């Protein structure tokens, strides 16, 4: 014990103490290294940062709320035909009458009434205008005519329904004369080629009736024929009788315009 406290040797005691301090330091350093190795290696069982017995962590994606409707909700849309002539351009809807526009009366009625055998009129037609309206008169080249029959065949108790369509194919609004003496609709019996009814025979309305027809617009005028005859010189006492079962041809004529035709059949009882 005395040799530990008082080193014995040929060298001074301070040298022995320094040697002991260095040796103690080395031993302490080795002990610290051993403790660090055990503590850091004991808690790590793998080099990839995952637990030894557990599987790899899986990331999950939670979907959002499901939609409550279709992805595309807009329904295609499209243009609905009406009795009056709508415009395909910026003047759409003007055919039903623009009150006071260009000094014209709004909301006109349809074409004039024909002879006693048929009544004409436009369902929601264009605005009627006076003959001296500042609107230009539609040129024949700007108009198209078409005449249609609602059915190909009519039973004995049915009245043939005819429809006159006037279209403005130009880019300019104009006025058109749809009076019964200007746009003349005639019904002929096919077997005899004889005219049995005409809108120009004894019309009860004005013979000339002007309507505003917008650019790229059209107007439709319907007429129900009661199968009776007409004659220009028999306004007070129309011809007796009614149309027999047969094929009938319908013609529409106007100055400068090609003739438009259609046909229908009156069936036997």
PDB file of C-alpha atoms in Angstrom:
ATOM      1  CA  UNK A   1       0.000   0.000   0.000  1.00  0.00           C
ATOM      2  CA  UNK A   2       2.893   2.340   0.732  1.00  0.00           C
ATOM      3  CA  UNK A   3       4.363   1.674  -2.705  1.00  0.00           C
ATOM      4  CA  UNK A   4       1.103   2.779  -4.289  1.00  0.00           C
ATOM      5  CA  UNK A   5       1.099   6.079  -2.488  1.00  0.00           C
ATOM      6  CA  UNK A   6       4.875   6.603  -2.710  1.00  0.00           C
ATOM      7  CA  UNK A   7       6.362   5.124  -5.892  1.00  0.00           C
ATOM      8  CA  UNK A   8       9.766   3.490  -5.414  1.00  0.00           C
ATOM      9  CA  UNK A   9      12.334   3.604  -8.168  1.00  0.00           C
ATOM     10  CA  UNK A  10      15.390   5.359  -9.507  1.00  0.00           C
ATOM     11  CA  UNK A  11      13.231   8.051 -11.208  1.00  0.00           C
ATOM     12  CA  UNK A  12      11.556  10.947  -9.503  1.00  0.00           C
ATOM     13  CA  UNK A  13       8.099  10.184  -8.109  1.00  0.00           C
ATOM     14  CA  UNK A  14       6.401  12.770 -10.397  1.00  0.00           C
ATOM     15  CA  UNK A  15       7.252  10.655 -13.452  1.00  0.00           C
ATOM     16  CA  UNK A  16       5.587   7.605 -11.941  1.00  0.00           C
ATOM     17  CA  UNK A  17       2.453   9.617 -11.134  1.00  0.00           C
ATOM     18  CA  UNK A  18       2.235  10.888 -14.715  1.00  0.00           C
ATOM     19  CA  UNK A  19       2.515   7.331 -16.015  1.00  0.00           C
ATOM     20  CA  UNK A  20      -0.288   6.237 -13.703  1.00  0.00           C
ATOM     21  CA  UNK A  21      -2.515   9.147 -14.886  1.00  0.00           C
ATOM     22  CA  UNK A  22      -1.976   8.273 -18.553  1.00  0.00           C
ATOM     23  CA  UNK A  23      -2.732   4.592 -17.910  1.00  0.00           C
ATOM     24  CA  UNK A  24      -5.893   5.502 -15.966  1.00  0.00           C
ATOM     25  CA  UNK A  25      -6.993   7.770 -18.796  1.00  0.00           C
ATOM     26  CA  UNK A  26      -6.525   5.017 -21.398  1.00  0.00           C
ATOM     27  CA  UNK A  27      -8.471   2.538 -19.246  1.00  0.00           C
ATOM     28  CA  UNK A  28     -11.311   5.088 -18.773  1.00  0.00           C
ATOM     29  CA  UNK A  29     -11.407   5.803 -22.520  1.00  0.00           C
ATOM     30  CA  UNK A  30     -11.606   2.110 -23.351  1.00  0.00           C
ATOM     31  CA  UNK A  31     -14.410   1.697 -20.844  1.00  0.00           C
ATOM     32  CA  UNK A  32     -16.346   4.589 -22.408  1.00  0.00           C
ATOM     33  CA  UNK A  33     -15.882   3.104 -25.892  1.00  0.00           C
ATOM     34  CA  UNK A  34     -17.201  -0.226 -24.693  1.00  0.00           C
ATOM     35  CA  UNK A  35     -20.260   1.334 -23.066  1.00  0.00           C
ATOM     36  CA  UNK A  36     -21.052   3.427 -26.243  1.00  0.00           C
ATOM     37  CA  UNK A  37     -20.737   0.369 -28.487  1.00  0.00           C
ATOM     38  CA  UNK A  38     -23.080  -1.681 -26.338  1.00  0.00           C
ATOM     39  CA  UNK A  39     -25.666   1.130 -25.983  1.00  0.00           C
ATOM     40  CA  UNK A  40     -25.786   2.080 -29.681  1.00  0.00           C
ATOM     41  CA  UNK A  41     -25.731  -1.452 -31.086  1.00  0.00           C
ATOM     42  CA  UNK A  42     -28.226  -2.982 -28.677  1.00  0.00           C
ATOM     43  CA  UNK A  43     -31.193  -0.848 -29.785  1.00  0.00           C
ATOM     44  CA  UNK A  44     -30.510  -1.227 -33.522  1.00  0.00           C
ATOM     45  CA  UNK A  45     -31.396  -4.563 -35.011  1.00  0.00           C
ATOM     46  CA  UNK A  46     -31.323  -3.486 -38.643  1.00  0.00           C
ATOM     47  CA  UNK A  47     -29.600  -0.947 -40.853  1.00  0.00           C
ATOM     48  CA  UNK A  48     -32.638   0.202 -42.745  1.00  0.00           C
ATOM     49  CA  UNK A  49     -34.473   1.972 -39.897  1.00  0.00           C
ATOM     50  CA  UNK A  50     -37.276  -0.642 -39.646  1.00  0.00           C
ATOM     51  CA  UNK A  51     -38.213  -2.804 -36.720  1.00  0.00           C
ATOM     52  CA  UNK A  52     -36.775  -6.339 -36.892  1.00  0.00           C
ATOM     53  CA  UNK A  53     -40.058  -8.193 -36.445  1.00  0.00           C
ATOM     54  CA  UNK A  54     -42.475  -5.724 -38.063  1.00  0.00           C
ATOM     55  CA  UNK A  55     -43.160  -5.306 -41.820  1.00  0.00           C
ATOM     56  CA  UNK A  56     -42.367  -2.197 -43.800  1.00  0.00           C
ATOM     57  CA  UNK A  57     -44.674   0.730 -42.980  1.00  0.00           C
ATOM     58  CA  UNK A  58     -47.418   1.134 -45.568  1.00  0.00           C
ATOM     59  CA  UNK A  59     -48.673   4.605 -46.507  1.00  0.00           C
ATOM     60  CA  UNK A  60     -52.437   4.755 -47.061  1.00  0.00           C
ATOM     61  CA  UNK A  61     -54.449   7.105 -49.352  1.00  0.00           C
ATOM     62  CA  UNK A  62     -57.926   8.001 -48.204  1.00  0.00           C
ATOM     63  CA  UNK A  63     -60.225   8.745 -51.130  1.00  0.00           C
ATOM     64  CA  UNK A  64     -62.254  11.971 -51.157  1.00  0.00           C
ATOM     65  CA  UNK A  65     -66.045  12.070 -51.096  1.00  0.00           C
ATOM     66  CA  UNK A  66     -67.739  10.500 -54.113  1.00  0.00           C
ATOM     67  CA  UNK A  67     -69.508  12.785 -56.604  1.00  0.00           C
ATOM     68  CA  UNK A  68     -73.265  13.105 -56.340  1.00  0.00           C
ATOM     69  CA  UNK A  69     -73.988  13.791 -60.039  1.00  0.00           C
ATOM     70  CA  UNK A  70     -72.696  13.200 -63.546  1.00  0.00           C
ATOM     71  CA  UNK A  71     -69.419  14.734 -64.552  1.00  0.00           C
ATOM     72  CA  UNK A  72     -71.080  16.557 -67.437  1.00  0.00           C
ATOM     73  CA  UNK A  73     -74.404  18.061 -66.480  1.00  0.00           C
ATOM     74  CA  UNK A  74     -74.933  20.413 -69.362  1.00  0.00           C
ATOM     75  CA  UNK A  75     -77.405  19.083 -71.720  1.00  0.00           C
ATOM     76  CA  UNK A  76     -76.922  19.832 -75.220  1.00  0.00           C
ATOM     77  CA  UNK A  77     -78.744  22.174 -76.109  1.00  0.00           C
ATOM     78  CA  UNK A  78     -80.831  23.009 -79.438  1.00  0.00           C
ATOM     79  CA  UNK A  79     -83.363  25.452 -81.321  1.00  0.00           C
ATOM     80  CA  UNK A  80     -87.229  24.756 -80.964  1.00  0.00           C
ATOM     81  CA  UNK A  81     -89.388  25.627 -83.970  1.00  0.00           C
ATOM     82  CA  UNK A  82     -92.483  27.711 -83.402  1.00  0.00           C
ATOM     83  CA  UNK A  83     -95.315  28.966 -85.515  1.00  0.00           C
ATOM     84  CA  UNK A  84     -93.594  32.291 -86.062  1.00  0.00           C
ATOM     85  CA  UNK A  85     -90.370  32.776 -87.948  1.00  0.00           C
ATOM     86  CA  UNK A  86     -87.425  33.017 -85.569  1.00  0.00           C
ATOM     87  CA  UNK A  87     -84.120  34.416 -86.740  1.00  0.00           C
ATOM     88  CA  UNK A  88     -81.008  32.283 -86.682  1.00  0.00           C
ATOM     89  CA  UNK A  89     -78.832  35.336 -86.071  1.00  0.00           C
ATOM     90  CA  UNK A  90     -78.852  38.327 -83.771  1.00  0.00           C
ATOM     91  CA  UNK A  91     -82.469  39.092 -84.570  1.00  0.00           C
ATOM     92  CA  UNK A  92     -83.763  35.798 -83.133  1.00  0.00           C
ATOM     93  CA  UNK A  93     -87.194  36.111 -81.665  1.00  0.00           C
ATOM     94  CA  UNK A  94     -87.971  39.311 -83.531  1.00  0.00           C
ATOM     95  CA  UNK A  95     -90.437  37.471 -85.707  1.00  0.00           C
ATOM     96  CA  UNK A  96     -92.984  37.369 -82.928  1.00  0.00           C
ATOM     97  CA  UNK A  97     -93.296  41.143 -83.043  1.00  0.00           C
ATOM     98  CA  UNK A  98     -91.169  44.076 -81.884  1.00  0.00           C
ATOM     99  CA  UNK A  99     -93.560  46.764 -80.732  1.00  0.00           C
ATOM    100  CA  UNK A 100     -92.722  50.163 -82.112  1.00  0.00           C
ATOM    101  CA  UNK A 101     -89.531  49.054 -83.922  1.00  0.00           C
ATOM    102  CA  UNK A 102     -88.836  51.132 -87.049  1.00  0.00           C
ATOM    103  CA  UNK A 103     -92.196  52.789 -86.532  1.00  0.00           C
ATOM    104  CA  UNK A 104     -94.026  49.508 -87.085  1.00  0.00           C
ATOM    105  CA  UNK A 105     -96.874  48.106 -85.005  1.00  0.00           C
ATOM    106  CA  UNK A 106     -95.959  45.121 -82.898  1.00  0.00           C
ATOM    107  CA  UNK A 107     -97.518  41.700 -82.547  1.00  0.00           C
ATOM    108  CA  UNK A 108     -99.231  41.345 -85.893  1.00  0.00           C
ATOM    109  CA  UNK A 109    -101.686  38.602 -86.681  1.00  0.00           C
ATOM    110  CA  UNK A 110    -101.337  36.075 -89.422  1.00  0.00           C
ATOM    111  CA  UNK A 111    -102.161  36.191 -93.093  1.00  0.00           C
ATOM    112  CA  UNK A 112    -105.504  37.270 -94.396  1.00  0.00           C
ATOM    113  CA  UNK A 113    -108.513  35.024 -94.482  1.00  0.00           C
ATOM    114  CA  UNK A 114    -109.223  33.227 -97.731  1.00  0.00           C
ATOM    115  CA  UNK A 115    -112.569  32.417 -99.203  1.00  0.00           C
ATOM    116  CA  UNK A 116    -115.352  30.874 -97.144  1.00  0.00           C
ATOM    117  CA  UNK A 117    -113.853  27.446 -97.651  1.00  0.00           C
ATOM    118  CA  UNK A 118    -110.708  28.071 -95.620  1.00  0.00           C
ATOM    119  CA  UNK A 119    -109.339  30.333 -92.924  1.00  0.00           C
ATOM    120  CA  UNK A 120    -105.723  31.393 -92.888  1.00  0.00           C
ATOM    121  CA  UNK A 121    -103.535  32.657 -90.106  1.00  0.00           C
ATOM    122  CA  UNK A 122    -100.084  32.447 -88.554  1.00  0.00           C
ATOM    123  CA  UNK A 123     -99.674  30.862 -85.158  1.00  0.00           C
ATOM    124  CA  UNK A 124     -97.505  33.457 -83.465  1.00  0.00           C
ATOM    125  CA  UNK A 125     -96.533  34.935 -86.839  1.00  0.00           C
ATOM    126  CA  UNK A 126     -94.325  37.949 -87.489  1.00  0.00           C
ATOM    127  CA  UNK A 127     -95.289  41.544 -86.816  1.00  0.00           C
ATOM    128  CA  UNK A 128     -97.650  43.045 -89.331  1.00  0.00           C
ATOM    129  CA  UNK A 129     -96.404  46.312 -90.813  1.00  0.00           C
ATOM    130  CA  UNK A 130     -98.069  48.950 -92.988  1.00  0.00           C
ATOM    131  CA  UNK A 131     -97.474  48.916 -96.705  1.00  0.00           C
ATOM    132  CA  UNK A 132     -95.506  52.195 -96.448  1.00  0.00           C
ATOM    133  CA  UNK A 133     -93.176  50.849 -93.740  1.00  0.00           C
ATOM    134  CA  UNK A 134     -89.557  51.999 -94.196  1.00  0.00           C
ATOM    135  CA  UNK A 135     -88.528  48.355 -94.340  1.00  0.00           C
ATOM    136  CA  UNK A 136     -87.546  47.273 -97.858  1.00  0.00           C
ATOM    137  CA  UNK A 137     -89.763  44.764 -99.602  1.00  0.00           C
ATOM    138  CA  UNK A 138     -88.180  41.307 -99.652  1.00  0.00           C
ATOM    139  CA  UNK A 139     -86.659  40.632-103.056  1.00  0.00           C
ATOM    140  CA  UNK A 140     -87.773  37.379-104.721  1.00  0.00           C
ATOM    141  CA  UNK A 141     -84.196  36.144-104.547  1.00  0.00           C
ATOM    142  CA  UNK A 142     -84.214  36.601-100.769  1.00  0.00           C
ATOM    143  CA  UNK A 143     -87.289  34.410-100.247  1.00  0.00           C
ATOM    144  CA  UNK A 144     -87.997  30.704-100.283  1.00  0.00           C
ATOM    145  CA  UNK A 145     -91.520  29.219-100.367  1.00  0.00           C
ATOM    146  CA  UNK A 146     -92.675  25.875 -99.145  1.00  0.00           C
ATOM    147  CA  UNK A 147     -96.145  24.387 -98.766  1.00  0.00           C
ATOM    148  CA  UNK A 148     -96.859  21.338 -96.623  1.00  0.00           C
ATOM    149  CA  UNK A 149     -99.773  19.099 -95.778  1.00  0.00           C
ATOM    150  CA  UNK A 150    -100.111  17.953 -92.193  1.00  0.00           C
ATOM    151  CA  UNK A 151    -101.000  14.435 -93.391  1.00  0.00           C
ATOM    152  CA  UNK A 152    -100.673  12.457 -96.601  1.00  0.00           C
ATOM    153  CA  UNK A 153    -104.199  11.066 -96.281  1.00  0.00           C
ATOM    154  CA  UNK A 154    -107.343  12.396 -94.619  1.00  0.00           C
ATOM    155  CA  UNK A 155    -110.391  10.473 -93.462  1.00  0.00           C
ATOM    156  CA  UNK A 156    -113.859  11.519 -94.568  1.00  0.00           C
ATOM    157  CA  UNK A 157    -114.468  13.617 -91.443  1.00  0.00           C
ATOM    158  CA  UNK A 158    -111.089  15.370 -91.437  1.00  0.00           C
ATOM    159  CA  UNK A 159    -110.265  18.817 -92.761  1.00  0.00           C
ATOM    160  CA  UNK A 160    -106.965  18.966 -94.670  1.00  0.00           C
ATOM    161  CA  UNK A 161    -104.511  21.224 -92.852  1.00  0.00           C
ATOM    162  CA  UNK A 162    -102.044  23.084 -95.042  1.00  0.00           C
ATOM    163  CA  UNK A 163     -99.056  25.171 -94.031  1.00  0.00           C
ATOM    164  CA  UNK A 164     -97.305  27.887 -96.026  1.00  0.00           C
ATOM    165  CA  UNK A 165     -93.706  28.604 -95.009  1.00  0.00           C
ATOM    166  CA  UNK A 166     -91.903  31.760 -96.146  1.00  0.00           C
ATOM    167  CA  UNK A 167     -88.186  32.052 -95.400  1.00  0.00           C
ATOM    168  CA  UNK A 168     -85.903  35.064 -95.616  1.00  0.00           C
ATOM    169  CA  UNK A 169     -82.529  33.666 -96.674  1.00  0.00           C
ATOM    170  CA  UNK A 170     -80.855  37.065 -96.877  1.00  0.00           C
ATOM    171  CA  UNK A 171     -78.933  38.910 -94.204  1.00  0.00           C
ATOM    172  CA  UNK A 172     -81.309  41.880 -94.203  1.00  0.00           C
ATOM    173  CA  UNK A 173     -84.656  42.286 -92.481  1.00  0.00           C
ATOM    174  CA  UNK A 174     -87.432  43.064 -94.959  1.00  0.00           C
ATOM    175  CA  UNK A 175     -91.203  43.004 -95.295  1.00  0.00           C
ATOM    176  CA  UNK A 176     -93.107  40.372 -97.233  1.00  0.00           C
ATOM    177  CA  UNK A 177     -96.627  40.460 -98.637  1.00  0.00           C
ATOM    178  CA  UNK A 178     -98.491  37.358 -97.485  1.00  0.00           C
ATOM    179  CA  UNK A 179    -101.920  38.608 -98.456  1.00  0.00           C
ATOM    180  CA  UNK A 180    -104.251  36.066-100.082  1.00  0.00           C
ATOM    181  CA  UNK A 181    -103.984  37.801-103.466  1.00  0.00           C
ATOM    182  CA  UNK A 182    -100.190  38.033-103.408  1.00  0.00           C
ATOM    183  CA  UNK A 183     -99.200  34.599-102.052  1.00  0.00           C
ATOM    184  CA  UNK A 184    -101.966  32.683-103.787  1.00  0.00           C
ATOM    185  CA  UNK A 185    -102.685  29.170-102.535  1.00  0.00           C
ATOM    186  CA  UNK A 186    -104.699  27.009-104.917  1.00  0.00           C
ATOM    187  CA  UNK A 187    -106.075  23.467-104.478  1.00  0.00           C
ATOM    188  CA  UNK A 188    -106.553  21.404-107.655  1.00  0.00           C
ATOM    189  CA  UNK A 189    -108.187  18.020-108.134  1.00  0.00           C
ATOM    190  CA  UNK A 190    -105.526  15.776-109.641  1.00  0.00           C
ATOM    191  CA  UNK A 191    -107.855  13.682-111.819  1.00  0.00           C
ATOM    192  CA  UNK A 192    -109.277  16.722-113.628  1.00  0.00           C
ATOM    193  CA  UNK A 193    -106.530  19.329-113.050  1.00  0.00           C
ATOM    194  CA  UNK A 194    -109.345  21.667-112.112  1.00  0.00           C
ATOM    195  CA  UNK A 195    -108.908  24.286-109.398  1.00  0.00           C
ATOM    196  CA  UNK A 196    -111.494  23.698-106.683  1.00  0.00           C
ATOM    197  CA  UNK A 197    -110.424  26.341-104.161  1.00  0.00           C
ATOM    198  CA  UNK A 198    -108.169  29.433-104.148  1.00  0.00           C
ATOM    199  CA  UNK A 199    -107.193  31.939-101.475  1.00  0.00           C
ATOM    200  CA  UNK A 200    -107.648  34.701-104.060  1.00  0.00           C
ATOM    201  CA  UNK A 201    -111.346  33.905-104.430  1.00  0.00           C
ATOM    202  CA  UNK A 202    -113.438  36.294-102.360  1.00  0.00           C
ATOM    203  CA  UNK A 203    -111.010  36.866 -99.448  1.00  0.00           C
ATOM    204  CA  UNK A 204    -112.670  38.293 -96.365  1.00  0.00           C
ATOM    205  CA  UNK A 205    -109.496  40.077 -95.246  1.00  0.00           C
ATOM    206  CA  UNK A 206    -107.186  42.529 -96.981  1.00  0.00           C
ATOM    207  CA  UNK A 207    -105.842  41.381-100.311  1.00  0.00           C
ATOM    208  CA  UNK A 208    -102.317  42.637 -99.479  1.00  0.00           C
ATOM    209  CA  UNK A 209    -100.898  42.172 -95.995  1.00  0.00           C
ATOM    210  CA  UNK A 210     -97.264  42.917 -95.158  1.00  0.00           C
ATOM    211  CA  UNK A 211     -95.249  41.306 -92.381  1.00  0.00           C
ATOM    212  CA  UNK A 212     -91.800  41.955 -90.973  1.00  0.00           C
ATOM    213  CA  UNK A 213     -89.497  39.057 -91.778  1.00  0.00           C
ATOM    214  CA  UNK A 214     -86.103  39.139 -89.996  1.00  0.00           C
ATOM    215  CA  UNK A 215     -82.888  38.114 -91.657  1.00  0.00           C
ATOM    216  CA  UNK A 216     -82.522  34.317 -91.795  1.00  0.00           C
ATOM    217  CA  UNK A 217     -86.010  34.038 -90.266  1.00  0.00           C
ATOM    218  CA  UNK A 218     -89.208  32.379 -91.395  1.00  0.00           C
ATOM    219  CA  UNK A 219     -92.944  32.526 -90.866  1.00  0.00           C
ATOM    220  CA  UNK A 220     -95.534  29.762 -91.056  1.00  0.00           C
ATOM    221  CA  UNK A 221     -99.194  30.236 -91.917  1.00  0.00           C
ATOM    222  CA  UNK A 222    -101.696  27.420 -91.444  1.00  0.00           C
ATOM    223  CA  UNK A 223    -104.971  26.913 -93.291  1.00  0.00           C
ATOM    224  CA  UNK A 224    -107.745  24.382 -92.686  1.00  0.00           C
ATOM    225  CA  UNK A 225    -109.773  23.587 -95.818  1.00  0.00           C
ATOM    226  CA  UNK A 226    -113.382  22.548 -95.206  1.00  0.00           C
ATOM    227  CA  UNK A 227    -113.484  20.739 -98.597  1.00  0.00           C
ATOM    228  CA  UNK A 228    -115.893  23.268-100.087  1.00  0.00           C
ATOM    229  CA  UNK A 229    -115.378  24.945-103.453  1.00  0.00           C
ATOM    230  CA  UNK A 230    -114.703  28.581-104.271  1.00  0.00           C
ATOM    231  CA  UNK A 231    -115.118  30.775-107.346  1.00  0.00           C
ATOM    232  CA  UNK A 232    -114.059  34.366-107.934  1.00  0.00           C
ATOM    233  CA  UNK A 233    -117.413  35.322-109.416  1.00  0.00           C
ATOM    234  CA  UNK A 234    -119.591  33.566-106.836  1.00  0.00           C
ATOM    235  CA  UNK A 235    -118.762  35.294-103.574  1.00  0.00           C
ATOM    236  CA  UNK A 236    -122.345  35.577-102.378  1.00  0.00           C
ATOM    237  CA  UNK A 237    -123.369  32.049-103.404  1.00  0.00           C
ATOM    238  CA  UNK A 238    -120.313  29.762-103.447  1.00  0.00           C
ATOM    239  CA  UNK A 239    -120.511  26.618-105.583  1.00  0.00           C
ATOM    240  CA  UNK A 240    -122.489  23.843-103.932  1.00  0.00           C
ATOM    241  CA  UNK A 241    -121.091  20.496-102.949  1.00  0.00           C
ATOM    242  CA  UNK A 242    -117.771  19.407-101.456  1.00  0.00           C
ATOM    243  CA  UNK A 243    -114.581  17.772-102.645  1.00  0.00           C
ATOM    244  CA  UNK A 244    -114.844  14.109-103.617  1.00  0.00           C
ATOM    245  CA  UNK A 245    -112.384  11.429-102.548  1.00  0.00           C
ATOM    246  CA  UNK A 246    -109.342  11.875-104.766  1.00  0.00           C
ATOM    247  CA  UNK A 247    -105.767  13.103-104.840  1.00  0.00           C
ATOM    248  CA  UNK A 248    -105.401  16.866-104.603  1.00  0.00           C
ATOM    249  CA  UNK A 249    -102.468  19.110-105.504  1.00  0.00           C
ATOM    250  CA  UNK A 250    -101.687  22.293-103.580  1.00  0.00           C
ATOM    251  CA  UNK A 251     -99.823  25.123-105.292  1.00  0.00           C
ATOM    252  CA  UNK A 252     -98.471  28.400-103.934  1.00  0.00           C
ATOM    253  CA  UNK A 253     -97.621  31.159-106.398  1.00  0.00           C
ATOM    254  CA  UNK A 254     -96.206  34.643-105.927  1.00  0.00           C
ATOM    255  CA  UNK A 255     -94.789  37.126-108.468  1.00  0.00           C
ATOM    256  CA  UNK A 256     -91.181  36.355-109.268  1.00  0.00           C
ATOM    257  CA  UNK A 257     -91.206  33.187-107.142  1.00  0.00           C
ATOM    258  CA  UNK A 258     -91.100  29.560-108.300  1.00  0.00           C
ATOM    259  CA  UNK A 259     -94.260  27.556-107.713  1.00  0.00           C
ATOM    260  CA  UNK A 260     -94.252  25.451-104.539  1.00  0.00           C
ATOM    261  CA  UNK A 261     -96.336  22.253-104.541  1.00  0.00           C
ATOM    262  CA  UNK A 262     -97.468  19.407-102.339  1.00  0.00           C
ATOM    263  CA  UNK A 263    -100.330  16.883-102.437  1.00  0.00           C
ATOM    264  CA  UNK A 264    -102.682  14.902-100.241  1.00  0.00           C
ATOM    265  CA  UNK A 265    -105.427  12.295-100.571  1.00  0.00           C
ATOM    266  CA  UNK A 266    -109.049  12.465 -99.467  1.00  0.00           C
ATOM    267  CA  UNK A 267    -109.990   8.896 -98.649  1.00  0.00           C
ATOM    268  CA  UNK A 268    -113.257   7.117 -99.270  1.00  0.00           C
ATOM    269  CA  UNK A 269    -115.817   6.894 -96.472  1.00  0.00           C
TER     270      UNK A 269
END
